[in-house]
Tab-separated table of C-alpha atoms in Angstrom:
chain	number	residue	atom	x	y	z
A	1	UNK	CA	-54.708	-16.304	2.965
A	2	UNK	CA	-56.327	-12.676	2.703
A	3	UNK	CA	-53.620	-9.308	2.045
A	4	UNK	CA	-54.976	-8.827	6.003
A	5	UNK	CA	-53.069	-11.892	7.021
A	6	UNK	CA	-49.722	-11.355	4.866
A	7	UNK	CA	-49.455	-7.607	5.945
A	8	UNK	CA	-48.160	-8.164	9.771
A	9	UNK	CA	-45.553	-10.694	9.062
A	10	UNK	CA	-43.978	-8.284	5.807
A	11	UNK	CA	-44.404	-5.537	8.754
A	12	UNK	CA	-42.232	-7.921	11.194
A	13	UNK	CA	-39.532	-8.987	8.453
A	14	UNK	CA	-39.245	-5.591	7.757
A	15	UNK	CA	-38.370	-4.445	11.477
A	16	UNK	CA	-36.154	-7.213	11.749
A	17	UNK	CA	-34.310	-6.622	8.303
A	18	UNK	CA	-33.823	-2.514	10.377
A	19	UNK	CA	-32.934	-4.267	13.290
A	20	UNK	CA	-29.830	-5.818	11.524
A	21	UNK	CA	-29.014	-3.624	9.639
A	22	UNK	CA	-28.817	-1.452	12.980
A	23	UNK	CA	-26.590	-3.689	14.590
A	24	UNK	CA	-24.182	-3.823	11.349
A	25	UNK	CA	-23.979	0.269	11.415
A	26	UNK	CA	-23.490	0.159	15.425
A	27	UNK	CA	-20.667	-2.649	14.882
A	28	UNK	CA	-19.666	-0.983	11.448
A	29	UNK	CA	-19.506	2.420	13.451
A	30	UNK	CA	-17.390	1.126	16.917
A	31	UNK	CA	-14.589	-0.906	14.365
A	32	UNK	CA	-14.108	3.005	12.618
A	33	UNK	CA	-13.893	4.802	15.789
A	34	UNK	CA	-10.938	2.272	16.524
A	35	UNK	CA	-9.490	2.294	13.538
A	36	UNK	CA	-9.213	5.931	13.337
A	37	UNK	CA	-9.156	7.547	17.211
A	38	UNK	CA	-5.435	7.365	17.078
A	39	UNK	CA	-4.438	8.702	14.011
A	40	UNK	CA	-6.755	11.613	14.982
A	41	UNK	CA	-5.409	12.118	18.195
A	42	UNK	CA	-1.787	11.579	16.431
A	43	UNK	CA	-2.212	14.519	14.251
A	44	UNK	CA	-3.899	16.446	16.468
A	45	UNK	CA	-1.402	16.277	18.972
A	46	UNK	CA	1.490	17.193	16.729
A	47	UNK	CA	-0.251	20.583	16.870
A	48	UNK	CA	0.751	20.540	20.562
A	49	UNK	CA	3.994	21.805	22.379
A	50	UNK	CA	5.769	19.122	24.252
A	51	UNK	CA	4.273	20.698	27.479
A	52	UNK	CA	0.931	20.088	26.596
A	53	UNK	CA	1.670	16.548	25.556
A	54	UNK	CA	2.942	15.911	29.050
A	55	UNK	CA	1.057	17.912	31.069
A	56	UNK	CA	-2.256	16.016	29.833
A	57	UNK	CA	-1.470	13.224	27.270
A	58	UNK	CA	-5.823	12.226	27.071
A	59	UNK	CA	-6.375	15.952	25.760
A	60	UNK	CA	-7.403	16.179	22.312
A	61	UNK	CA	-7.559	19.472	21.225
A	62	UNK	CA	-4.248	21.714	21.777
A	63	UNK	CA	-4.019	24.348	24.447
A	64	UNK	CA	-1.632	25.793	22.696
A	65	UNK	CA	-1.631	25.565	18.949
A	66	UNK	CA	2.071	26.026	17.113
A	67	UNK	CA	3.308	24.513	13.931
A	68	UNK	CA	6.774	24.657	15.691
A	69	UNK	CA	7.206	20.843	15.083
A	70	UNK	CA	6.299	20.852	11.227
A	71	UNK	CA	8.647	23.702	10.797
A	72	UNK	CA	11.485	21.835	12.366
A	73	UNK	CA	11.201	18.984	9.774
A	74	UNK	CA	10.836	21.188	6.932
A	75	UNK	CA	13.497	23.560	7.959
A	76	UNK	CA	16.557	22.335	9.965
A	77	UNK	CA	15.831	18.321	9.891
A	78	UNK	CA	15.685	18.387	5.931
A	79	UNK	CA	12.583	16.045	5.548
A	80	UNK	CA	12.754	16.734	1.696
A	81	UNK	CA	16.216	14.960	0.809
A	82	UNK	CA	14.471	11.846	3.087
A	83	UNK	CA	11.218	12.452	0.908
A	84	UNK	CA	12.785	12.628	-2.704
A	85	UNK	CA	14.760	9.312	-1.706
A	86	UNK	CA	11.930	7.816	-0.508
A	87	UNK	CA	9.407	8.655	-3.699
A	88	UNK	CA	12.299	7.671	-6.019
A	89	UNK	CA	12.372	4.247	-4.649
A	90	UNK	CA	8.734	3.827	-4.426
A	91	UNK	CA	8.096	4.902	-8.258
A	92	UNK	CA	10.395	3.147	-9.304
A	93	UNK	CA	9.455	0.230	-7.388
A	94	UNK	CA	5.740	0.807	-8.386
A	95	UNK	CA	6.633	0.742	-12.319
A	96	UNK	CA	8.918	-2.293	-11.822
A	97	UNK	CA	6.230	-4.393	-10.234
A	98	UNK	CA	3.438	-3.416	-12.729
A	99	UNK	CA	5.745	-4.063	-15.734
A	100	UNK	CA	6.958	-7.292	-14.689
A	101	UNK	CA	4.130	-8.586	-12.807
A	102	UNK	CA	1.755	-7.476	-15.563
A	103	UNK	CA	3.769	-9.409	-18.114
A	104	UNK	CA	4.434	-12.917	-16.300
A	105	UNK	CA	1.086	-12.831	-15.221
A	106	UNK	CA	0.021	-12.381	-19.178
A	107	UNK	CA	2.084	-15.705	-19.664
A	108	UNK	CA	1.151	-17.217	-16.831
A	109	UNK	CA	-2.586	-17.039	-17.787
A	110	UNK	CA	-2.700	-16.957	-21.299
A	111	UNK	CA	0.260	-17.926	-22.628
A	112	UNK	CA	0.801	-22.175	-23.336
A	113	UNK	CA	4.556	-23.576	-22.672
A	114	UNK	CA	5.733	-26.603	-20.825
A	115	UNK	CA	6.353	-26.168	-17.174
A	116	UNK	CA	3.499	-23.467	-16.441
A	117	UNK	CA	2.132	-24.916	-13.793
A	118	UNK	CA	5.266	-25.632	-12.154
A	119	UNK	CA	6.083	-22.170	-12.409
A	120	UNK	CA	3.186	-20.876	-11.067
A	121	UNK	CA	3.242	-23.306	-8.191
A	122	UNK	CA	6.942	-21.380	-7.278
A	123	UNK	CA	5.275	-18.314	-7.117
A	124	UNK	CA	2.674	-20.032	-4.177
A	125	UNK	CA	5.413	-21.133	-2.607
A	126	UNK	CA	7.299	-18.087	-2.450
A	127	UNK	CA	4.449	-16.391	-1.028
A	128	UNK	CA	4.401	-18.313	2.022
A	129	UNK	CA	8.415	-17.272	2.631
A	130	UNK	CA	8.895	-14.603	5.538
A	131	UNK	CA	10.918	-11.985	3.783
A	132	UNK	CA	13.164	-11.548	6.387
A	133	UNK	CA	14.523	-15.096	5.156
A	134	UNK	CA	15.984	-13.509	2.083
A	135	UNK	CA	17.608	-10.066	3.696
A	136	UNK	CA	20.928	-12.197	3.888
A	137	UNK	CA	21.143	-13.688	0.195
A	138	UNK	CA	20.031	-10.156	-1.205
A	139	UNK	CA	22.140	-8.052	1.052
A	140	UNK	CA	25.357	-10.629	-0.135
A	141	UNK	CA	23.925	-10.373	-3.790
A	142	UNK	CA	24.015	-6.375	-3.553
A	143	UNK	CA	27.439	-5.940	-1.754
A	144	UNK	CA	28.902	-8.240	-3.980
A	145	UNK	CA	27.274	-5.911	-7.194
A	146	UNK	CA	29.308	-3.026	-4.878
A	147	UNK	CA	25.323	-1.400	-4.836
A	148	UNK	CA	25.156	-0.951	-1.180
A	149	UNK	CA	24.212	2.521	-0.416
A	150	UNK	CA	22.626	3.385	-3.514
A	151	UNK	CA	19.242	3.720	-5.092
A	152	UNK	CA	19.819	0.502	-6.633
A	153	UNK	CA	20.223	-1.128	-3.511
A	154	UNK	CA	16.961	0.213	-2.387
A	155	UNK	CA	14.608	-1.247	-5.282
A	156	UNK	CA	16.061	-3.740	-7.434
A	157	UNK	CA	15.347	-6.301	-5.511
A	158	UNK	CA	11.656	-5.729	-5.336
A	159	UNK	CA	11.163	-5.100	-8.812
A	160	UNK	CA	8.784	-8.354	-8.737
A	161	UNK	CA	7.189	-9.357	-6.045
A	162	UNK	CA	5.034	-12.901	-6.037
A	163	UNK	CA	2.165	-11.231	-4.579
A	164	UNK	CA	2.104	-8.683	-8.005
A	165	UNK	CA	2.599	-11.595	-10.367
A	166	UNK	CA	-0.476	-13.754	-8.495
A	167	UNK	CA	-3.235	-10.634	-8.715
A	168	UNK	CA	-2.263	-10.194	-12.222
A	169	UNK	CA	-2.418	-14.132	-13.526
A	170	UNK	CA	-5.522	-13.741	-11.572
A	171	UNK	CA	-6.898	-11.167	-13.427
A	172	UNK	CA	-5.544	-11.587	-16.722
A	173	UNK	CA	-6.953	-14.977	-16.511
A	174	UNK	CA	-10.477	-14.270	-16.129
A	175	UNK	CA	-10.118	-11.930	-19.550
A	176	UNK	CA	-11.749	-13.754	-22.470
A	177	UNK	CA	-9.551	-16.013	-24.537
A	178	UNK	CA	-12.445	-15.084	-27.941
A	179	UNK	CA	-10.644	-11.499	-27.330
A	180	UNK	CA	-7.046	-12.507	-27.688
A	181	UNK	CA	-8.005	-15.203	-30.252
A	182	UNK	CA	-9.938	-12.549	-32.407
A	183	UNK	CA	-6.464	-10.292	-32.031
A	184	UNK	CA	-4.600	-13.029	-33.041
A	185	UNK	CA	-6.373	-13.932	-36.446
A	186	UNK	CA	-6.155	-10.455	-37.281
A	187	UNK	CA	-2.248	-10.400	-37.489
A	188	UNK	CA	-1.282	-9.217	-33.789
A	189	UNK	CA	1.936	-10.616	-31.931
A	190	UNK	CA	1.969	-11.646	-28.372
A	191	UNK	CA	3.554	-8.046	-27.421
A	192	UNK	CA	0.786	-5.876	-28.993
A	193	UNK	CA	-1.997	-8.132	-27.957
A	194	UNK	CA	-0.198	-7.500	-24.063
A	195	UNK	CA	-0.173	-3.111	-24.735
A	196	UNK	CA	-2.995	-2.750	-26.637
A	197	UNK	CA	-5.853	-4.982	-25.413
A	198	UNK	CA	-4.171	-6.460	-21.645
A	199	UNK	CA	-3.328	-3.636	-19.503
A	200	UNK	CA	-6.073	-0.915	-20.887
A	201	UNK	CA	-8.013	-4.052	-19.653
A	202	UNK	CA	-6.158	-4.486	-16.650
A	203	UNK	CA	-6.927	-1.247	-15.104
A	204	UNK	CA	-8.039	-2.008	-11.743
A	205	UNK	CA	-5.673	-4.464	-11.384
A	206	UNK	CA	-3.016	-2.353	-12.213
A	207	UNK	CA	-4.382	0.425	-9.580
A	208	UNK	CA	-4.386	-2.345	-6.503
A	209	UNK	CA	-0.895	-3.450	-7.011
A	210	UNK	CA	0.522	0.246	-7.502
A	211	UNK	CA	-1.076	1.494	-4.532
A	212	UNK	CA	0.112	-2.288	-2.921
A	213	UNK	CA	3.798	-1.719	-3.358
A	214	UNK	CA	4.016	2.190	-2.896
A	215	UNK	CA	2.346	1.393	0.600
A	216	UNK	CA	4.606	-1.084	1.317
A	217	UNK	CA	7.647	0.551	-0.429
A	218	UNK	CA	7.066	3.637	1.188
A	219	UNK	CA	6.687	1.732	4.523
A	220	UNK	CA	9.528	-0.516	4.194
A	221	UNK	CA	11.952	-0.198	7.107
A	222	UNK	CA	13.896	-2.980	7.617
A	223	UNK	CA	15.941	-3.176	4.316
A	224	UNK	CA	16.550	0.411	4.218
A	225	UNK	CA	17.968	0.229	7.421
A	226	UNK	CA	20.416	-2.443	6.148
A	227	UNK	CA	21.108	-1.308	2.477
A	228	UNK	CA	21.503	2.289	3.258
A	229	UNK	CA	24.520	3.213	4.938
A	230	UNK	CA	24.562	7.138	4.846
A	231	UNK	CA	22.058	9.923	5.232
A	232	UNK	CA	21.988	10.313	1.510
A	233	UNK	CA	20.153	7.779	0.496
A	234	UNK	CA	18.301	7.257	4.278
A	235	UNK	CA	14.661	7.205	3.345
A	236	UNK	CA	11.964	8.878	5.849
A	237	UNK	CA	11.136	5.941	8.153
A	238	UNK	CA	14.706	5.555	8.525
A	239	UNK	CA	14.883	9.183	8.768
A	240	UNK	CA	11.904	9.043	11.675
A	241	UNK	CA	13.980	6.719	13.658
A	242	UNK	CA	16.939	8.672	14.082
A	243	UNK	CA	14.983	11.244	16.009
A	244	UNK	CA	12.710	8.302	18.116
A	245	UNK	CA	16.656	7.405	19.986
A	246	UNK	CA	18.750	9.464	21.375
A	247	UNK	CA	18.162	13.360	23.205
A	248	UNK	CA	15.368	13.860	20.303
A	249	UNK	CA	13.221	10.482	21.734
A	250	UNK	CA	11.073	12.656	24.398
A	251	UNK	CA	10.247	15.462	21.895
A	252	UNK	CA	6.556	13.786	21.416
A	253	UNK	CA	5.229	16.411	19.180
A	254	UNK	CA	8.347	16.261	16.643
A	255	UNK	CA	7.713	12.447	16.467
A	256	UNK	CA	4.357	12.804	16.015
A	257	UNK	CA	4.535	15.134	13.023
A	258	UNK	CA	6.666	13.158	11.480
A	259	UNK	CA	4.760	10.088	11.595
A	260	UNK	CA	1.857	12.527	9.575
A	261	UNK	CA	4.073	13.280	7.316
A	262	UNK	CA	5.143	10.181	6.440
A	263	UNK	CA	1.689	8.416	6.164
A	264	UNK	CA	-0.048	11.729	4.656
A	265	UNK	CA	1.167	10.710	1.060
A	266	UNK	CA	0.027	7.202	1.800
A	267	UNK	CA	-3.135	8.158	2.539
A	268	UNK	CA	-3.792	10.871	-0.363
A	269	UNK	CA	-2.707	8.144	-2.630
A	270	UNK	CA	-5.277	5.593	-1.503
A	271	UNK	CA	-8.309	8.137	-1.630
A	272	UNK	CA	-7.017	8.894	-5.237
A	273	UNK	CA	-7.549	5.263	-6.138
A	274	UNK	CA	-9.951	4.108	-3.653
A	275	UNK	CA	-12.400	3.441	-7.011
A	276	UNK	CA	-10.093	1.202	-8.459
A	277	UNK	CA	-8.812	-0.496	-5.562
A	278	UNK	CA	-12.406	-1.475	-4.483
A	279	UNK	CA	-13.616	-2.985	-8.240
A	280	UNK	CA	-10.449	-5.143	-7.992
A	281	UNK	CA	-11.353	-6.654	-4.500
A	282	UNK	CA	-15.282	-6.670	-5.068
A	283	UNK	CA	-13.961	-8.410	-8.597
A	284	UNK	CA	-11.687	-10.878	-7.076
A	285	UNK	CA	-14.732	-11.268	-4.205
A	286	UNK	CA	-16.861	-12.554	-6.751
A	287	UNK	CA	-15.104	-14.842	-8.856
């Protein structure tokens, strides 16, 4: 076969190869606009009075630009009590989860004792359990602790979560056992072998299941709603949903920026750790 023969059919593979990847960009490209039309027209539209909104709801761009409905939530609607409970409950959810997550999943994966397995099986299990199922048993286990309306109330029982102590058994697992041996021989314990040479190891890890539980901390609606009993300890999507009933439901543009401000921190967070959130999945992808 002569170089005269072979050059149309690399020239064909190579238009088809542009031809995909075309289609990939043009699918890629129509799955973002949907994904992210209506959080643009969301924050757009809290730019907008409330006759704008219902004078021409498909508008995009304000007629008449006023930052009247941020001002109201960080002036008379006192978003920042509803913040500082909110972050309080997430951090100290976050640093729950990656302490005790981090350290069953260390004996989960690397750790021998009778009954692992069985353990870890649980842990499935538990997974597949709709979490409604357990709002009773907790919200009977808190009122009888007398923790209702408290901070407490709001995180201890997500300290742990199954999903945390699965990515980290995961992870920790696929760390080489030569490393922890070679720490061993040289005189470590179990608990400096788990500071010094796990989690610096664990980093991405780590990263996915703090950004994880703030998102869903910070989202979590339902057991506020039933643990907190008084506007001191009401966290902001609680917060948001006083104002969505009642004579505030038809002021659109109020709603509106409070839903930004309630998924802004969210989002800041992620592009923060986007890096390590992508090595974990691309890392979990390929094993």
């Amino acid at each position: 076969m002569t170089p005269s023969d072979t050059a149309p059919r690399k020239t064909s593979r190579r238009t088809r190869q542009n031809a995909s990847r075309a289609l990939v960009l043009i699918v890629l490209s129509i799955g973002l606009a949907v994904t992210l039309l209506p959080l643009v027209w969301m924050v757009l539209s809290s730019f907008k009075t409330q006759g704008d909104i219902l004078g021409d709801p498909t508008a995009w761009l304000p007629r008449h630009f006023t930052w009247e409905n941020y001002l109201q939530w960080l002036g008379p609607l006192d978003i920042g009590r509803y913040f500082m409970n909110t972050l309080v409950v997430a951090l100290v959810t976050v640093l729950g989860n990656l302490l005790f997550c981090s350290m069953a999943g260390y004996a989960l994966a690397k750790m021998r004792f009778r009954g692992r397995g069985l353990v870890f099986a649980l842990v499935l299990v538990t997974l597949m359990i709709p979490a409604v199922v357990t709002f009773i048993p907790m919200f009977v286990v808190v009122s009888k602790l007398g923790l209702l309306n408290t901070y407490a109330a709001l995180f201890l029982p997500f300290l742990a979560s199954p999903l945390g102590v699965f990515l980290m058994r995961q992870f920790i697992g696929s760390l080489p056992d030569s490393l922890l041996e070679a720490a061993r021989i040289d005189g470590a314990g179990e608990l400096r072998i788990f500071v010094r040479i796990v989690l610096p190891l664990s980093g991405p890890a780590l990263a996915t299941l703090a950004i994880l539980t703030f998102l869903t901390s910070w989202n979590n609606f339902l057991w506020p709603l039933v643990a907190a009993q008084g506007q001191s300890t009401y966290t902001l999507p609680i917060a948001l949903s006083l104002f969505s009933v009642g004579s505030q439901a038809t002021d659109y543009g109020l709603l509106l920026a409070g839903s930004v401000l309630v998924i802004a921190p969210v989002v800041l967070l992620f592009i923060a750790l986007q890096k390590y959130f992508t090595q974990s999945i691309i890392g979990s992808a390929i094993k």
